[in-house]
């Protein structure tokens, strides 16, 4: 089943320049081999983003390539319920016949697709096209919905476009003040910190808002330790002080924005004493933060998942955008608002059509002009394109449910590049729904927790074995270059999608001579859309260390900085929206007296499918630790290292305790990279933001249920 006989990797001694498989920083690295299976990784000093630096995940990334648990043959589930090895023909036939049978009985939308924010642009594009052209299902969404969707929705409604950072990361180093809300790059993206270090060395100031004293917050000049779920109140409070003290940019507001009067009326009620009561941040700290921002000649406001992964994530980001606009920062040098995207291709993955409501080029699927344009590129009848489908959690929640007049369940699901059995909220429900499916097929390179539940598992090629493009957190399109062949028996996802389409009778729409041809078609499909890639080519990327979109024609140099002249909105002005603080979907009460918040740590990545299999990384963090304050530990008579069971209204999970002064007394933090009994997402709340459909990963009510002898291994 796995690769006990995996041959050594054959890599040329000549270095291949590519990028790290993990986060959105997409560090440039080179791979070379000695012919005996040893792979040398080096940071690529010539790539201008990481400038040679890598974090521990990047340095150890090659360990997944020749890993003994690597899947090298398709797996099919037998009548006795066990997974066994099968041929590609058998596995693909099973998939096609299951999809056909489900669609005949329940309609096209009864087959769903769940993609991922780590897939290349070409795969994201192809998966969206496969859903709409080969399966003609509306139901495709992806795990990026759990990642950047709140920032994306807020960005689109205010700026008319969503590009995580509308400026290169190098601008951070030249900003006088950076206000970082709910992000911890010192652990999640360590090479990014070189720009913060440079900024500090130039005399700049860093303000961090986070319920935890994270390694990033430890480097800040000012740490605002807010109560989880009070982000919008905090930011409204800062804007209140800035207006009160005459520090907003009146001229900029008049010339470049609309809606300030309504925002001003709303924040009038966020006087500092009230904001201190809501957020737990002392009035003096609020004033200091506001004045740092208000007196700076250049400043940036950056958000991460802490503010975004809430049922009010869009409001939280909108409050930050209001602040940036009121200070006249957006579109000015070394200033602005940005979101630090998380997943490897979190940016590109949300642009090319694997979202339920979207066509390539960041077009809306319900826009008639967009449908016409994309249908023409795909050579299909515009009327044949489905409409919007269900968002990620709603898609998972409908799996295997019976058809009713109001809604129809999805009966067969293809998962590519995602491990929803660890990464989705309210896992007990998700596991039940996956179990209710008629058919589940998973493409992965390891037997992930989701793959282990599948009827068919298709072994995928990995990052260093495939070609394509990624779009980093700056909107810079870069090349993922192939450094070696996949192991015998493994196929590239691109080939799998095209072969499935052929077997479904739609092969003529999926005939490509190379991955570059897919990229060229993606460019044509995106032409004229918000994320216009039509002027980008592989050779142009090679010649320029990447190209920033939008890039609408071959002669266009790309757009490193957005909004310098205006905004792509109807009026050309940025739109401001009043934001009212509301409580999270759950707050502590006598049964569940603590806040629970979740996040990432230094040595693991997302659901841990790759990183939990790398010895050097598991030695750094062997298991998830639940962080509590010493006074909380005393209240429960707990000590550092004790095993505890945490419980919420949705389930229980077991962790070892880490007692630290770096967390609020009312809050527990757990990282979410593990599955089984140690899965943080057994606890999290699937309450959704009404606009972005982002689940509330970052806030729910929990209790420490018992000290347990249950051993904590997943
Ligand atoms: Fe760079 Fe992110 Fe990879 Fe670390 S995980 S090496 S920060 S791309």
PDB file of C-alpha atoms in Angstrom, residues 159 165-169 171-180 196 199 203-207 238 242 247 249 252 288-303 320-338 563:
ATOM      1  CA  UNK A 159     -11.610  48.273  -2.615  1.00  0.00           C
ATOM      2  CA  UNK A 165      -1.108  42.431   0.180  1.00  0.00           C
ATOM      3  CA  UNK A 166      -1.607  45.245  -2.335  1.00  0.00           C
ATOM      4  CA  UNK A 167       2.119  46.011  -2.024  1.00  0.00           C
ATOM      5  CA  UNK A 168       5.381  44.007  -1.898  1.00  0.00           C
ATOM      6  CA  UNK A 169       6.449  42.695   1.532  1.00  0.00           C
ATOM      7  CA  UNK A 171       7.419  47.880   1.947  1.00  0.00           C
ATOM      8  CA  UNK A 172       6.936  46.627   5.521  1.00  0.00           C
ATOM      9  CA  UNK A 173      10.563  47.470   6.267  1.00  0.00           C
ATOM     10  CA  UNK A 174       9.965  51.126   5.401  1.00  0.00           C
ATOM     11  CA  UNK A 175       6.703  51.670   7.288  1.00  0.00           C
ATOM     12  CA  UNK A 176       7.015  53.898  10.327  1.00  0.00           C
ATOM     13  CA  UNK A 177       4.335  51.980  12.239  1.00  0.00           C
ATOM     14  CA  UNK A 178       2.885  48.518  11.623  1.00  0.00           C
ATOM     15  CA  UNK A 179      -0.301  47.471  13.386  1.00  0.00           C
ATOM     16  CA  UNK A 180      -0.641  43.689  13.240  1.00  0.00           C
ATOM     17  CA  UNK A 196       9.835  43.662  10.677  1.00  0.00           C
ATOM     18  CA  UNK A 199      11.551  48.231  10.154  1.00  0.00           C
ATOM     19  CA  UNK A 203      13.271  53.295  14.161  1.00  0.00           C
ATOM     20  CA  UNK A 204       9.814  51.936  13.235  1.00  0.00           C
ATOM     21  CA  UNK A 205       7.249  50.736  15.777  1.00  0.00           C
ATOM     22  CA  UNK A 206       5.265  47.525  15.885  1.00  0.00           C
ATOM     23  CA  UNK A 207       1.877  47.226  17.586  1.00  0.00           C
ATOM     24  CA  UNK A 238      -8.820  53.424  17.912  1.00  0.00           C
ATOM     25  CA  UNK A 242      -8.148  59.429  16.122  1.00  0.00           C
ATOM     26  CA  UNK A 247      -5.714  62.837  13.505  1.00  0.00           C
ATOM     27  CA  UNK A 249      -6.754  62.592   6.963  1.00  0.00           C
ATOM     28  CA  UNK A 252      -7.904  61.927   1.686  1.00  0.00           C
ATOM     29  CA  UNK A 288      -0.951  55.066  22.738  1.00  0.00           C
ATOM     30  CA  UNK A 289      -1.708  52.751  19.817  1.00  0.00           C
ATOM     31  CA  UNK A 290      -3.999  55.315  18.174  1.00  0.00           C
ATOM     32  CA  UNK A 291      -1.438  58.093  18.567  1.00  0.00           C
ATOM     33  CA  UNK A 292       1.387  55.959  17.181  1.00  0.00           C
ATOM     34  CA  UNK A 293      -0.722  55.376  14.079  1.00  0.00           C
ATOM     35  CA  UNK A 294      -2.035  58.937  13.929  1.00  0.00           C
ATOM     36  CA  UNK A 295       1.373  60.610  14.047  1.00  0.00           C
ATOM     37  CA  UNK A 296       3.220  58.265  11.671  1.00  0.00           C
ATOM     38  CA  UNK A 297       4.125  59.491   8.193  1.00  0.00           C
ATOM     39  CA  UNK A 298       3.650  55.947   6.900  1.00  0.00           C
ATOM     40  CA  UNK A 299       1.767  53.075   8.515  1.00  0.00           C
ATOM     41  CA  UNK A 300       0.363  49.673   7.714  1.00  0.00           C
ATOM     42  CA  UNK A 301      -2.520  47.736   9.166  1.00  0.00           C
ATOM     43  CA  UNK A 302      -2.191  43.992   8.614  1.00  0.00           C
ATOM     44  CA  UNK A 303      -4.634  41.272   9.618  1.00  0.00           C
ATOM     45  CA  UNK A 320      -9.345  47.708   9.987  1.00  0.00           C
ATOM     46  CA  UNK A 321      -9.928  48.959   6.457  1.00  0.00           C
ATOM     47  CA  UNK A 322     -11.931  51.907   7.843  1.00  0.00           C
ATOM     48  CA  UNK A 323      -8.996  52.737  10.096  1.00  0.00           C
ATOM     49  CA  UNK A 324      -6.510  52.563   7.221  1.00  0.00           C
ATOM     50  CA  UNK A 325      -8.709  54.738   5.007  1.00  0.00           C
ATOM     51  CA  UNK A 326      -9.397  57.285   7.740  1.00  0.00           C
ATOM     52  CA  UNK A 327      -5.644  57.691   8.165  1.00  0.00           C
ATOM     53  CA  UNK A 328      -5.243  58.120   4.403  1.00  0.00           C
ATOM     54  CA  UNK A 329      -2.901  55.129   4.178  1.00  0.00           C
ATOM     55  CA  UNK A 330      -4.267  53.064   1.314  1.00  0.00           C
ATOM     56  CA  UNK A 331      -2.366  53.610  -1.930  1.00  0.00           C
ATOM     57  CA  UNK A 332       0.361  55.700  -0.243  1.00  0.00           C
ATOM     58  CA  UNK A 333       4.048  54.764  -0.076  1.00  0.00           C
ATOM     59  CA  UNK A 334       4.953  52.110   2.505  1.00  0.00           C
ATOM     60  CA  UNK A 335       1.434  52.231   3.874  1.00  0.00           C
ATOM     61  CA  UNK A 336      -1.963  50.618   3.551  1.00  0.00           C
ATOM     62  CA  UNK A 337      -4.098  47.699   4.617  1.00  0.00           C
ATOM     63  CA  UNK A 338      -3.161  44.093   3.875  1.00  0.00           C
ATOM     64  CA  UNK A 563      -4.640  51.735  -5.457  1.00  0.00           C
TER      65      UNK A 563
END
